[in-house]
XYZ file of N, CA and C in Angstrom:
642
model
N 98.015 111.974 77.011
C 96.684 111.947 77.879
C 96.761 111.641 79.192
N 97.519 110.422 79.603
C 97.568 110.065 80.875
C 98.189 111.045 81.736
N 99.148 111.768 81.428
C 100.084 112.538 82.195
C 99.351 113.967 82.391
N 98.602 114.474 81.138
C 97.823 115.614 81.500
C 96.561 115.389 82.283
N 95.749 114.362 82.238
C 94.667 114.344 83.349
C 95.325 114.088 84.754
N 96.239 113.566 84.756
C 96.670 113.177 86.058
C 97.254 114.537 86.833
N 97.894 115.228 85.958
C 98.361 116.610 86.326
C 97.203 117.707 86.770
N 96.168 117.547 85.763
C 94.844 118.282 86.115
C 94.210 117.803 87.392
N 94.189 116.521 87.549
C 93.373 116.005 88.730
C 94.350 116.378 90.133
N 95.912 116.521 90.133
C 96.591 116.955 91.112
C 96.057 118.536 91.630
N 96.090 119.262 90.461
C 95.703 120.583 90.487
C 94.305 120.643 91.123
N 93.425 119.961 90.419
C 92.084 119.951 90.965
C 91.870 119.584 92.656
N 92.491 118.569 93.027
C 92.386 118.384 94.547
C 93.148 119.340 95.292
N 94.260 119.863 94.736
C 94.934 120.905 95.625
C 93.951 122.308 95.852
N 93.315 122.593 94.773
C 92.135 123.533 95.126
C 91.213 123.449 96.262
N 90.839 122.085 96.115
C 90.086 121.705 97.134
C 90.375 121.596 98.385
N 91.696 120.956 98.816
C 91.970 120.615 99.910
C 93.132 121.490 100.576
N 93.575 122.417 99.951
C 94.798 123.029 100.192
C 94.510 123.898 101.762
N 93.310 124.212 102.027
C 92.999 124.857 103.199
C 92.529 123.841 104.208
N 92.361 122.703 104.052
C 92.058 121.740 105.002
C 93.153 121.293 106.192
N 92.497 121.258 107.238
C 93.426 120.947 108.457
C 92.906 120.042 109.433
N 92.192 119.087 108.774
C 91.628 117.998 109.516
C 92.220 116.572 109.086
N 93.641 116.684 108.456
C 94.016 115.304 108.102
C 93.646 114.961 106.695
N 92.891 115.436 106.121
C 92.324 114.960 104.628
C 92.889 116.173 103.850
N 93.923 116.497 103.927
C 94.756 117.583 103.183
C 95.203 117.153 101.680
N 95.723 118.150 101.278
C 96.221 117.870 99.698
C 97.123 116.791 99.849
N 97.961 116.870 100.831
C 99.157 115.830 100.875
C 98.657 114.748 101.297
N 97.728 114.445 102.092
C 97.091 113.234 102.086
C 96.805 112.519 100.846
N 96.256 113.252 100.006
C 95.784 112.628 98.731
C 96.680 112.320 97.823
N 97.946 113.191 98.015
C 99.341 112.921 97.306
C 99.763 111.585 97.738
N 99.910 111.590 99.113
C 100.452 110.290 99.634
C 99.718 108.912 99.248
N 98.371 109.240 99.131
C 97.544 107.947 98.673
C 97.804 107.744 97.160
N 97.759 108.610 96.407
C 98.141 108.682 94.979
C 99.480 107.922 94.846
N 100.586 108.212 95.657
C 101.851 107.640 95.302
C 102.013 106.167 95.678
N 101.436 106.050 97.113
C 100.991 104.618 97.661
C 100.493 103.642 96.612
N 99.533 104.209 96.321
C 98.457 103.440 95.281
C 99.145 102.894 94.049
N 99.822 103.776 93.614
C 100.623 103.868 92.114
C 101.642 102.645 92.334
N 102.331 102.650 93.496
C 103.327 101.522 93.750
C 102.635 100.037 93.729
N 101.575 100.091 94.725
C 100.989 98.986 94.827
C 100.349 98.474 93.582
N 99.632 99.094 92.702
C 99.201 99.061 91.441
C 100.192 98.321 90.378
N 101.427 98.803 90.570
C 102.235 98.352 89.545
C 102.635 96.913 90.141
N 102.890 96.682 91.495
C 103.154 95.198 91.886
C 101.790 94.205 91.768
N 100.833 94.718 91.603
C 99.694 94.077 91.593
C 99.012 94.106 90.067
N 99.728 94.518 89.143
C 99.384 94.483 87.859
C 97.946 95.004 87.661
N 97.588 95.957 88.436
C 96.307 96.679 88.211
C 96.538 97.666 87.077
N 95.209 98.221 86.777
C 94.934 99.020 85.669
C 95.527 100.511 86.295
N 96.719 100.920 85.786
C 97.371 102.080 86.427
C 96.476 103.375 86.530
N 95.991 103.683 85.370
C 95.384 105.216 85.378
C 94.105 104.998 86.236
N 93.227 103.802 86.120
C 92.137 103.946 87.226
C 92.469 104.146 88.449
N 93.500 103.328 88.988
C 93.950 103.244 90.208
C 94.382 104.903 90.445
N 95.109 105.438 89.593
C 95.695 106.923 89.915
C 94.522 107.932 90.055
N 93.675 107.586 89.107
C 92.566 108.658 89.188
C 91.578 108.579 90.500
N 91.151 107.298 90.641
C 90.437 106.953 91.887
C 91.192 107.521 93.342
N 92.571 107.274 93.341
C 93.268 107.663 94.449
C 93.207 109.257 94.660
N 93.396 109.840 93.489
C 93.427 111.313 93.527
C 92.070 111.804 94.017
N 90.778 111.162 93.539
C 89.771 111.592 93.637
C 88.997 111.010 94.896
N 89.312 110.232 95.713
C 88.838 109.569 96.621
C 88.175 110.399 97.737
N 88.803 111.603 98.074
C 88.067 112.356 98.948
C 87.459 113.323 98.655
N 87.181 113.891 97.505
C 86.491 114.968 96.871
C 85.152 115.239 97.105
N 84.396 113.881 97.264
C 83.054 113.874 97.865
C 82.751 112.959 98.803
N 83.810 113.057 99.921
C 83.609 112.216 100.983
C 82.479 112.934 101.786
N 81.674 111.936 102.648
C 80.676 112.640 103.258
C 80.955 113.294 104.430
N 82.144 113.345 105.005
C 82.708 114.174 106.222
C 83.040 115.563 105.725
N 83.498 115.608 104.537
C 84.114 116.767 104.023
C 83.206 117.488 102.927
N 82.307 116.879 102.066
C 81.510 117.156 101.054
C 80.007 116.483 101.066
N 79.403 116.575 102.038
C 77.991 115.791 102.062
C 77.170 116.299 100.890
N 77.104 117.218 100.693
C 76.402 117.691 99.487
C 76.515 117.279 98.260
N 77.802 116.612 97.929
C 78.091 116.132 96.786
C 78.266 114.708 96.807
N 78.071 113.929 98.120
C 78.676 112.555 98.407
C 77.685 111.546 97.832
N 76.444 111.870 97.794
C 75.618 110.562 97.112
C 75.998 110.200 95.728
N 76.020 111.242 94.843
C 76.346 111.127 93.355
C 77.773 111.353 92.797
N 78.645 111.453 93.783
C 80.113 111.781 93.462
C 80.259 112.880 92.504
N 79.425 113.929 92.681
C 79.306 114.902 91.698
C 80.765 115.755 91.511
N 81.580 116.080 92.138
C 82.809 116.614 91.910
C 83.685 115.663 91.171
N 83.671 114.381 91.654
C 84.760 113.457 90.672
C 84.064 113.278 89.243
N 82.889 112.808 89.118
C 82.107 112.723 88.028
C 82.127 113.751 87.039
N 82.159 114.973 87.464
C 82.315 116.444 86.601
C 83.606 116.411 86.054
N 84.523 116.167 87.008
C 86.043 116.313 86.589
C 86.339 115.327 85.382
N 85.833 114.160 85.667
C 86.287 112.753 84.903
C 85.545 113.109 83.466
N 84.363 113.585 83.345
C 83.434 113.800 82.076
C 84.131 115.004 81.575
N 84.647 116.106 82.096
C 85.133 117.055 81.417
C 86.536 116.791 80.574
N 87.067 115.380 81.322
C 88.471 114.954 80.865
C 88.091 113.943 79.772
N 87.037 113.786 79.231
C 86.770 112.736 78.342
C 86.776 111.165 78.950
N 86.700 110.692 79.982
C 86.922 109.466 80.595
C 85.584 108.769 80.276
N 85.623 107.735 79.895
C 84.856 106.943 79.373
C 83.732 106.639 80.480
N 82.388 106.540 80.178
C 81.323 106.389 81.248
C 81.743 104.873 81.987
N 82.181 103.898 81.513
C 82.558 102.580 82.072
C 83.620 102.996 83.208
N 84.792 103.585 82.773
C 85.867 104.002 83.644
C 85.465 104.864 84.760
N 84.412 105.972 84.455
C 83.712 106.491 85.295
C 83.244 106.000 86.544
N 82.408 105.000 85.921
C 81.480 103.994 86.896
C 82.495 103.153 87.898
N 83.594 102.459 87.193
C 84.253 102.073 87.926
C 85.228 102.718 89.029
N 85.462 104.054 88.896
C 86.308 104.992 89.708
C 85.099 105.118 90.764
N 84.033 105.640 90.488
C 82.962 105.964 91.611
C 82.808 104.663 92.321
N 82.796 103.292 91.963
C 82.634 102.334 92.744
C 83.766 102.175 93.631
N 85.123 102.339 93.391
C 86.275 102.397 94.045
C 86.066 103.315 95.235
N 85.576 104.589 94.789
C 85.616 105.720 95.895
C 84.293 105.364 97.117
N 83.469 104.706 96.497
C 82.384 104.119 97.364
C 82.590 103.117 98.443
N 83.466 102.183 97.896
C 84.014 101.174 98.667
C 85.140 101.370 99.535
N 85.601 102.569 99.411
C 87.195 102.793 100.183
C 87.086 102.976 101.676
N 85.701 103.492 102.013
C 85.947 103.904 103.575
C 85.862 102.566 104.367
N 86.313 102.967 105.644
C 86.146 102.222 106.833
C 84.620 102.332 107.503
N 83.968 101.418 107.592
C 82.561 101.662 108.038
C 82.085 100.611 109.227
N 83.237 100.469 109.931
C 82.745 99.391 110.944
C 82.544 98.139 110.617
N 81.490 97.502 111.136
C 81.222 96.009 110.571
C 80.531 96.199 109.161
N 80.021 97.418 108.748
C 79.670 97.527 107.124
C 80.734 97.672 106.044
N 82.052 97.718 106.740
C 83.127 97.817 105.741
C 83.353 96.766 104.561
N 83.402 97.212 103.269
C 83.337 96.197 102.308
C 84.836 96.040 101.636
N 84.893 94.909 101.038
C 86.257 94.673 100.459
C 86.061 94.757 98.958
N 86.773 95.991 98.313
C 86.400 96.146 96.800
C 86.296 94.901 95.930
N 85.449 95.265 94.930
C 85.407 94.213 93.957
C 86.446 93.830 92.980
N 87.215 95.145 92.664
C 88.348 95.037 91.800
C 89.654 94.867 92.338
N 90.767 94.677 91.790
C 92.121 94.934 92.332
C 92.363 96.384 92.431
N 92.159 96.917 91.428
C 91.844 98.550 91.378
C 91.514 99.133 92.631
N 90.292 98.824 92.995
C 89.825 98.994 94.294
C 90.627 98.812 95.709
N 91.157 97.563 95.571
C 91.823 97.037 96.791
C 93.096 97.879 96.896
N 93.692 98.278 95.841
C 94.965 98.992 95.668
C 94.616 100.209 96.540
N 93.521 101.045 95.966
C 93.279 102.325 96.554
C 92.923 102.314 97.983
N 92.175 101.307 98.363
C 91.710 101.035 99.622
C 92.829 100.895 100.769
N 93.876 99.911 100.191
C 95.130 99.932 101.140
C 95.876 101.129 101.087
N 95.875 101.803 100.118
C 96.822 103.057 100.230
C 96.195 103.986 101.115
N 94.734 104.186 101.005
C 94.358 105.109 101.979
C 94.403 104.340 103.497
N 94.123 103.288 103.688
C 94.463 102.815 105.055
C 95.918 102.770 105.513
N 96.698 102.558 104.673
C 98.162 102.971 105.162
C 98.422 104.197 105.531
N 97.815 105.170 105.027
C 97.992 106.705 105.230
C 97.259 107.057 106.730
N 96.767 105.839 107.233
C 95.840 106.159 108.420
C 96.561 105.421 109.630
N 97.623 105.007 109.308
C 98.383 104.106 110.544
C 100.143 104.763 110.445
N 100.655 104.152 111.478
C 102.007 104.515 111.434
C 102.386 106.102 111.935
N 103.461 106.579 111.588
C 103.669 107.849 112.257
C 102.819 109.106 111.577
N 102.485 108.980 110.221
C 101.555 109.855 109.714
C 100.296 109.577 110.129
N 99.920 108.422 110.468
C 98.556 108.119 110.935
C 98.418 108.532 112.312
N 99.272 108.673 113.271
C 99.286 109.119 114.565
C 98.934 110.899 114.423
N 99.969 111.367 113.397
C 99.774 112.879 113.507
C 98.276 113.063 113.006
N 97.823 112.475 111.870
C 96.367 112.785 111.279
C 95.257 112.459 112.295
N 95.473 111.492 113.042
C 94.280 111.191 114.190
C 94.245 112.450 115.191
N 95.440 112.908 115.426
C 95.414 114.034 116.488
C 94.892 115.369 115.785
N 95.359 115.400 114.373
C 94.953 116.640 113.723
C 93.454 116.721 113.705
N 92.952 115.508 113.129
C 91.564 115.289 112.983
C 90.767 115.502 114.460
N 91.039 115.069 115.393
C 90.649 115.253 116.662
C 90.642 116.628 116.951
N 91.770 117.459 116.777
C 91.765 118.704 117.303
C 90.789 119.598 116.425
N 90.642 119.260 115.152
C 89.656 120.051 114.181
C 88.420 119.662 114.473
N 88.137 118.894 115.303
C 86.528 118.237 115.571
C 86.521 118.694 117.028
N 87.477 119.250 117.752
C 87.268 119.586 119.279
C 86.844 118.083 119.976
N 87.620 117.080 119.752
C 87.661 115.795 120.427
C 88.603 116.099 121.654
N 88.005 115.316 122.799
C 89.143 115.130 124.075
C 90.192 114.106 123.415
N 91.715 114.429 123.897
C 92.489 113.674 123.584
C 92.336 112.111 124.094
N 92.263 112.252 125.367
C 92.040 110.840 126.236
C 91.248 111.291 127.413
N 90.249 110.290 127.625
C 89.798 110.232 128.932
C 89.470 108.652 129.351
N 90.055 108.335 130.396
C 90.312 106.922 130.735
C 88.657 106.490 131.032
N 87.959 107.329 131.426
C 86.507 106.834 131.855
C 85.908 106.642 130.372
N 86.259 107.039 129.157
C 85.237 106.851 127.975
C 86.026 105.567 127.456
N 85.498 104.553 127.303
C 85.764 103.334 126.819
C 85.512 103.186 125.410
N 86.485 102.431 124.519
C 86.288 102.502 123.011
C 85.072 101.562 122.776
N 84.276 101.999 121.960
C 83.164 101.305 121.221
C 83.650 100.223 120.280
N 83.010 98.932 120.382
C 83.348 97.715 119.459
C 82.119 97.455 118.596
N 82.560 96.922 117.563
C 81.281 96.303 116.588
C 80.534 97.252 115.954
N 80.942 98.487 115.913
C 79.763 99.424 115.369
C 79.557 99.426 114.095
N 78.244 99.549 113.336
C 78.123 99.611 112.089
C 78.253 100.984 111.430
N 77.856 101.050 110.337
C 78.408 102.132 109.648
C 77.719 103.596 110.187
N 76.287 103.585 110.393
C 75.739 104.648 110.980
C 76.370 104.970 112.453
N 76.527 103.968 113.148
C 77.022 104.131 114.682
C 78.427 104.485 114.504
N 79.259 104.262 113.800
C 80.597 104.601 113.704
C 80.690 105.932 113.064
N 79.789 106.444 112.285
C 79.911 107.906 111.598
C 79.470 108.887 112.809
N 78.390 108.434 113.553
C 77.793 109.307 114.388
C 78.284 109.303 115.906
N 79.335 108.247 116.092
C 79.824 108.113 117.311
C 80.778 109.129 117.799
N 80.403 109.744 119.033
C 81.563 110.557 119.725
C 82.221 110.071 120.647
N 83.668 110.168 120.390
C 84.865 109.594 121.301
C 86.059 110.271 121.495
N 87.063 109.577 121.976
C 88.199 110.413 121.982
C 89.059 110.228 120.869
N 90.226 110.912 120.856
C 91.243 110.442 119.893
C 91.713 109.188 120.106
N 92.256 109.097 121.386
C 93.085 107.845 121.722
C 91.894 106.737 121.497
N 90.744 106.507 121.692
C 89.802 105.495 121.444
C 89.715 105.125 119.888
N 90.075 106.201 119.202
C 89.933 106.159 117.718
C 90.983 105.142 117.009
N 92.128 104.723 117.647
C 93.118 103.873 117.787
C 92.424 102.381 117.722
N 91.751 102.321 118.840
C 91.112 101.146 119.146
C 90.052 100.667 118.508
N 89.196 101.737 117.952
C 88.009 101.601 117.179
C 88.012 101.522 115.700
N 89.454 101.928 115.181
C 89.666 101.694 113.958
C 91.096 101.349 113.581
N 91.810 102.213 113.826
C 93.264 102.065 113.464
C 94.159 100.690 113.753
N 93.770 100.206 114.912
C 94.547 99.006 115.273
C 94.058 97.808 114.470
N 92.781 97.966 113.887
C 92.209 97.215 113.066
C 92.475 97.036 111.652
N 93.164 97.959 111.197
C 93.513 98.177 109.688
C 94.567 97.205 109.098
N 95.419 96.769 110.135
C 96.621 95.910 109.459
C 96.068 94.620 109.078
N 95.064 94.281 109.722
C 94.448 92.943 109.288
C 93.413 92.854 108.284
N 93.291 94.326 107.809
C 92.008 94.410 106.874
C 92.790 94.868 105.446
N 93.975 94.604 105.282
C 94.663 94.873 104.033
C 94.513 94.019 103.163
N 94.417 94.398 101.584
C 93.960 93.305 100.795
C 95.207 92.859 100.032
N 96.174 93.704 99.902
C 97.136 93.096 98.780
C 98.505 92.943 99.719
N 99.320 91.852 99.221
C 100.552 91.552 99.930
C 101.506 92.683 100.096
N 101.359 93.612 99.161
C 102.352 94.740 99.280
C 101.932 95.814 100.418
N 100.682 95.748 100.715
C 100.320 96.663 101.857
C 100.465 96.062 103.045
N 100.331 94.701 102.994
C 100.654 93.860 104.316
C 101.891 94.102 104.790
N 102.853 94.170 103.972
C 104.080 94.165 104.386
C 104.278 95.711 104.924
N 103.810 96.702 104.506
C 104.190 97.935 104.906
C 103.275 97.923 106.266
N 101.984 97.425 106.154
C 101.387 97.774 107.469
C 101.877 97.029 108.635
N 102.454 96.141 108.570
C 103.095 95.441 109.906
C 103.819 96.394 110.656
N 104.689 97.050 109.757
C 105.767 97.898 110.327
C 104.998 99.194 111.195
N 104.183 99.646 110.354
C 103.452 100.985 110.830
C 102.838 100.559 112.113
N 101.947 99.393 112.022
C 101.029 99.077 113.104
C 101.977 98.820 114.308
N 103.227 98.244 114.170
C 104.034 98.223 115.429
C 104.468 99.283 116.043
N 104.726 100.312 115.096
C 105.157 101.770 115.232
C 104.252 102.168 116.229
N 102.790 102.153 115.688
C 101.794 103.012 116.036
C 101.467 102.247 117.623
N 101.467 101.001 117.819
C 101.253 100.453 119.052
C 102.210 100.666 120.253
N 103.476 101.028 119.732
C 104.466 101.276 120.600
C 104.379 102.769 121.104
N 103.773 103.556 120.009
C 103.442 105.030 120.506
C 102.580 104.952 121.633
N 101.334 104.357 121.231
C 100.213 104.469 122.352
C 100.530 103.805 123.634
N 101.397 102.708 123.670
C 101.832 102.194 124.781
C 102.691 103.396 125.848
N 103.666 104.022 125.038
C 104.363 105.127 125.602
C 103.302 106.126 126.211
N 102.431 106.619 125.196
C 101.639 107.511 125.515
C 100.677 107.300 126.887
N 100.314 106.078 127.026
C 99.609 105.564 128.395
C 100.412 105.562 129.334
N 101.762 105.023 129.263
C 102.479 105.217 130.260
C 102.914 106.673 130.878
N 103.055 107.645 129.973
C 103.246 108.988 130.311
C 102.036 109.546 130.941
N 100.763 109.136 130.400
C 99.645 109.680 131.065
C 99.513 108.981 132.382
N 99.887 107.901 132.956
C 99.650 107.554 134.238
C 100.691 107.891 135.064
N 101.709 108.618 134.360
C 103.053 109.074 135.271
C 103.866 108.149 135.655
N 103.873 106.995 134.677
C 104.990 105.863 134.760
C 106.407 106.410 134.256
N 106.392 107.177 133.213
C 107.586 107.831 132.792
C 107.471 109.118 132.918
């Protein structure tokens, strides 16, 4: 049962995201699933709940599917079709609702399962992959790479963060550099430390090259 529903969920998200070029593609989902699985095992979390929430975490994302976001229509429909209990469906929907970075309105998930998925999603936003995803997303949304006259915004709430127009480089200061200290689990904190250092070194090199120092 568990293997079958996971296989179906992987196919489900592949059909949704295989043509995505914003950094929220099928491979992002797979990485979050794999990382969340490893964290869940270390944290003794309920594995199937974590895996399903990880696989479905973006299918109703407000940026990607605003028409299904409110009630998590895609995730709920998939889970119901596969006979998942109402209680587990509610838990998974709660995890999906709690996962996103929302500036000062960001929440810590209520359950260890939610913490595992949130950490996995955040880990994929930092480090080498995170850098690539940031610039892919910026290019997909016609964002300027960098403009020294546009300063990063700080302490934005959820609405301000969602509607804020900035540069890709500012995104590192407005979100990505904050994530290391927002990890929930010890397993994620260890991974985040190295990725954060790599990311900061890259941005330092970027700014040196921008200014013609190198």
